[in-house]
Amino acid sequence: RGEVMEAVLPFIERECGPDSKIAVLGFCWGAWVVVHACGEFGEKFACGVSAHPSVHNLVGLRGESEEELLSQIAVPQLVLASKDEPADWKPGGKAEELLQRTSGHLFREFPSMNHGWVPRGDLSDPAVSADVARALEYIKGFLAKHLRVQ
């Protein structure tokens, strides 16, 4: 984790400028990276986006506290949950509750979608295709709201 950020943060500063803030986006286990990046290095990130997050799986494997990780986050988060995510990661769940001490968070559930639908859903299925498009619109809108485009 530290080694990755030691490589990533200088790259961001070099490419975007020392005062720039970017967004971080993660799918499945990538949401764990979003949570860590936004919690530990929140001053470098404007917001985080997690689609069908599996943070709960990785914290268990790594012996971390999901509550402690989420309580460190002070930048807006967009969380898009499928029907397969635990209730804690759906609208009104523990993750949203823990993040409510700061504003700008948005939790949305896609109750008919399987875990992983955004990057690897079957786009030949009209329902999946429609919900992938809807998820991407949420992501685009959230990023447009929280990022300064120069």
Short mmCIF file of C-alpha atoms in Angstrom, two decimals:
data_model
loop_
_atom_site.label_atom_id
_atom_site.label_comp_id
_atom_site.label_asym_id
_atom_site.label_seq_id
_atom_site.Cartn_x
_atom_site.Cartn_y
_atom_site.Cartn_z
CA ARG A 1 0.00 0.00 0.00
CA GLY A 2 2.71 2.50 0.98
CA GLU A 3 4.92 1.53 -1.92
CA VAL A 4 2.07 2.01 -4.38
CA MET A 5 1.28 5.44 -3.01
CA GLU A 6 4.97 6.36 -3.02
CA ALA A 7 4.88 5.77 -6.77
CA VAL A 8 1.40 7.13 -7.46
CA LEU A 9 1.43 10.39 -5.50
CA PRO A 10 4.61 11.79 -7.12
CA PHE A 11 3.19 10.84 -10.52
CA ILE A 12 -0.05 12.70 -9.78
CA GLU A 13 1.86 15.77 -8.61
CA ARG A 14 4.17 15.69 -11.63
CA GLU A 15 1.41 15.18 -14.19
CA CYS A 16 -1.38 17.22 -12.61
CA GLY A 17 0.42 19.74 -10.42
CA PRO A 18 1.18 19.70 -6.70
CA ASP A 19 -2.19 21.17 -5.68
CA SER A 20 -4.33 19.05 -8.01
CA LYS A 21 -6.88 16.61 -6.72
CA ILE A 22 -8.03 13.62 -8.70
CA ALA A 23 -10.70 10.96 -8.29
CA VAL A 24 -10.07 7.29 -7.62
CA LEU A 25 -12.35 4.60 -9.07
CA GLY A 26 -12.45 0.94 -8.10
CA PHE A 27 -14.48 -2.11 -9.04
CA CYS A 28 -14.90 -5.05 -6.64
CA TRP A 29 -11.64 -5.38 -4.69
CA GLY A 30 -10.52 -2.08 -6.23
CA ALA A 31 -12.97 -0.41 -3.84
CA TRP A 32 -10.57 -1.37 -1.05
CA VAL A 33 -7.96 0.79 -2.80
CA VAL A 34 -10.51 3.62 -3.04
CA VAL A 35 -11.22 3.41 0.70
CA HIS A 36 -7.55 3.40 1.62
CA ALA A 37 -6.58 6.16 -0.83
CA CYS A 38 -9.40 8.46 0.24
CA GLY A 39 -8.92 7.75 3.93
CA GLU A 40 -5.14 7.90 4.15
CA PHE A 41 -4.40 10.43 1.42
CA GLY A 42 -7.69 12.32 1.21
CA GLU A 43 -5.92 15.61 0.67
CA LYS A 44 -4.85 14.32 -2.76
CA PHE A 45 -8.26 13.04 -3.84
CA ALA A 46 -11.40 15.00 -4.62
CA CYS A 47 -13.66 11.97 -4.37
CA GLY A 48 -13.89 8.20 -4.68
CA VAL A 49 -16.12 5.88 -6.69
CA SER A 50 -16.72 2.21 -5.90
CA ALA A 51 -18.84 -0.11 -8.02
CA HIS A 52 -19.94 -3.44 -6.49
CA PRO A 53 -17.43 -3.00 -3.64
CA SER A 54 -15.80 -5.99 -1.95
CA VAL A 55 -14.13 -4.02 0.81
CA HIS A 56 -15.73 -6.33 3.37
CA ASN A 57 -13.86 -9.32 1.91
CA LEU A 58 -10.43 -7.70 1.89
CA VAL A 59 -10.58 -6.17 5.34
CA GLY A 60 -11.34 -9.61 6.70
CA LEU A 61 -8.38 -11.14 4.88
CA ARG A 62 -6.06 -8.36 6.03
CA GLY A 63 -7.27 -8.11 9.62
CA GLU A 64 -8.41 -4.50 9.17
CA SER A 65 -11.40 -2.72 10.64
CA GLU A 66 -13.90 -1.63 8.02
CA GLU A 67 -15.29 0.88 10.50
CA GLU A 68 -11.86 2.47 11.10
CA LEU A 69 -11.13 2.68 7.37
CA LEU A 70 -14.45 4.31 6.57
CA SER A 71 -14.23 6.72 9.49
CA GLN A 72 -11.00 8.16 8.02
CA ILE A 73 -12.69 9.22 4.78
CA ALA A 74 -13.51 12.91 4.48
CA VAL A 75 -14.03 13.20 0.70
CA PRO A 76 -17.28 12.38 -1.13
CA GLN A 77 -17.90 8.76 -2.12
CA LEU A 78 -20.17 7.23 -4.76
CA VAL A 79 -21.03 3.60 -4.04
CA LEU A 80 -22.91 1.51 -6.60
CA ALA A 81 -24.05 -1.80 -5.10
CA SER A 82 -25.42 -4.87 -6.86
CA LYS A 83 -27.90 -7.29 -5.34
CA ASP A 84 -24.94 -9.38 -4.15
CA GLU A 85 -23.26 -6.85 -1.87
CA PRO A 86 -23.95 -7.11 1.86
CA ALA A 87 -26.57 -4.80 3.34
CA ASP A 88 -23.78 -2.78 4.99
CA TRP A 89 -22.74 -1.55 1.53
CA LYS A 90 -26.19 -0.68 0.22
CA PRO A 91 -28.11 2.57 0.70
CA GLY A 92 -28.87 3.06 4.39
CA GLY A 93 -26.25 0.50 5.44
CA LYS A 94 -23.36 0.76 7.86
CA ALA A 95 -20.92 2.11 5.26
CA GLU A 96 -23.20 5.01 4.40
CA GLU A 97 -23.89 5.64 8.08
CA LEU A 98 -20.16 5.80 8.88
CA LEU A 99 -19.55 8.25 6.04
CA GLN A 100 -22.40 10.59 7.00
CA ARG A 101 -20.18 12.70 9.26
CA THR A 102 -19.05 14.34 6.01
CA SER A 103 -21.26 15.29 3.09
CA GLY A 104 -21.47 14.56 -0.58
CA HIS A 105 -21.79 10.78 -0.45
CA LEU A 106 -24.16 8.95 -2.76
CA PHE A 107 -25.14 5.29 -2.41
CA ARG A 108 -27.21 3.58 -5.12
CA GLU A 109 -28.36 -0.01 -5.42
CA PHE A 110 -28.95 -1.92 -8.63
CA PRO A 111 -31.18 -4.66 -7.19
CA SER A 112 -31.38 -6.83 -10.29
CA MET A 113 -27.67 -6.72 -11.16
CA ASN A 114 -25.08 -9.36 -10.32
CA HIS A 115 -21.77 -8.46 -8.70
CA GLY A 116 -19.38 -7.22 -11.39
CA TRP A 117 -22.04 -5.97 -13.79
CA VAL A 118 -20.39 -2.62 -14.56
CA PRO A 119 -17.10 -3.76 -16.17
CA ARG A 120 -18.11 -7.29 -17.17
CA GLY A 121 -21.88 -7.45 -17.47
CA ASP A 122 -23.43 -9.11 -20.52
CA LEU A 123 -24.26 -6.08 -22.65
CA SER A 124 -26.34 -8.22 -25.01
CA ASP A 125 -28.90 -8.40 -22.16
CA PRO A 126 -31.00 -5.21 -22.43
CA ALA A 127 -31.49 -4.97 -18.64
CA VAL A 128 -27.75 -5.25 -17.97
CA SER A 129 -26.93 -2.82 -20.76
CA ALA A 130 -29.41 -0.28 -19.36
CA ASP A 131 -28.03 -0.56 -15.83
CA VAL A 132 -24.41 -0.33 -17.03
CA ALA A 133 -25.39 2.88 -18.84
CA ARG A 134 -27.17 4.14 -15.73
CA ALA A 135 -24.13 3.34 -13.54
CA LEU A 136 -21.82 5.16 -15.96
CA GLU A 137 -24.11 8.19 -15.90
CA TYR A 138 -23.97 8.23 -12.08
CA ILE A 139 -20.17 8.01 -12.27
CA LYS A 140 -19.88 10.77 -14.88
CA GLY A 141 -22.23 13.06 -12.95
CA PHE A 142 -20.47 12.45 -9.64
CA LEU A 143 -17.04 13.10 -11.14
CA ALA A 144 -18.28 16.23 -12.92
CA LYS A 145 -19.63 17.54 -9.62
CA HIS A 146 -16.48 16.90 -7.58
CA LEU A 147 -13.59 17.42 -9.98
CA ARG A 148 -12.29 20.71 -11.27
CA VAL A 149 -11.69 20.37 -14.98
CA GLN A 150 -9.10 22.74 -16.34
#
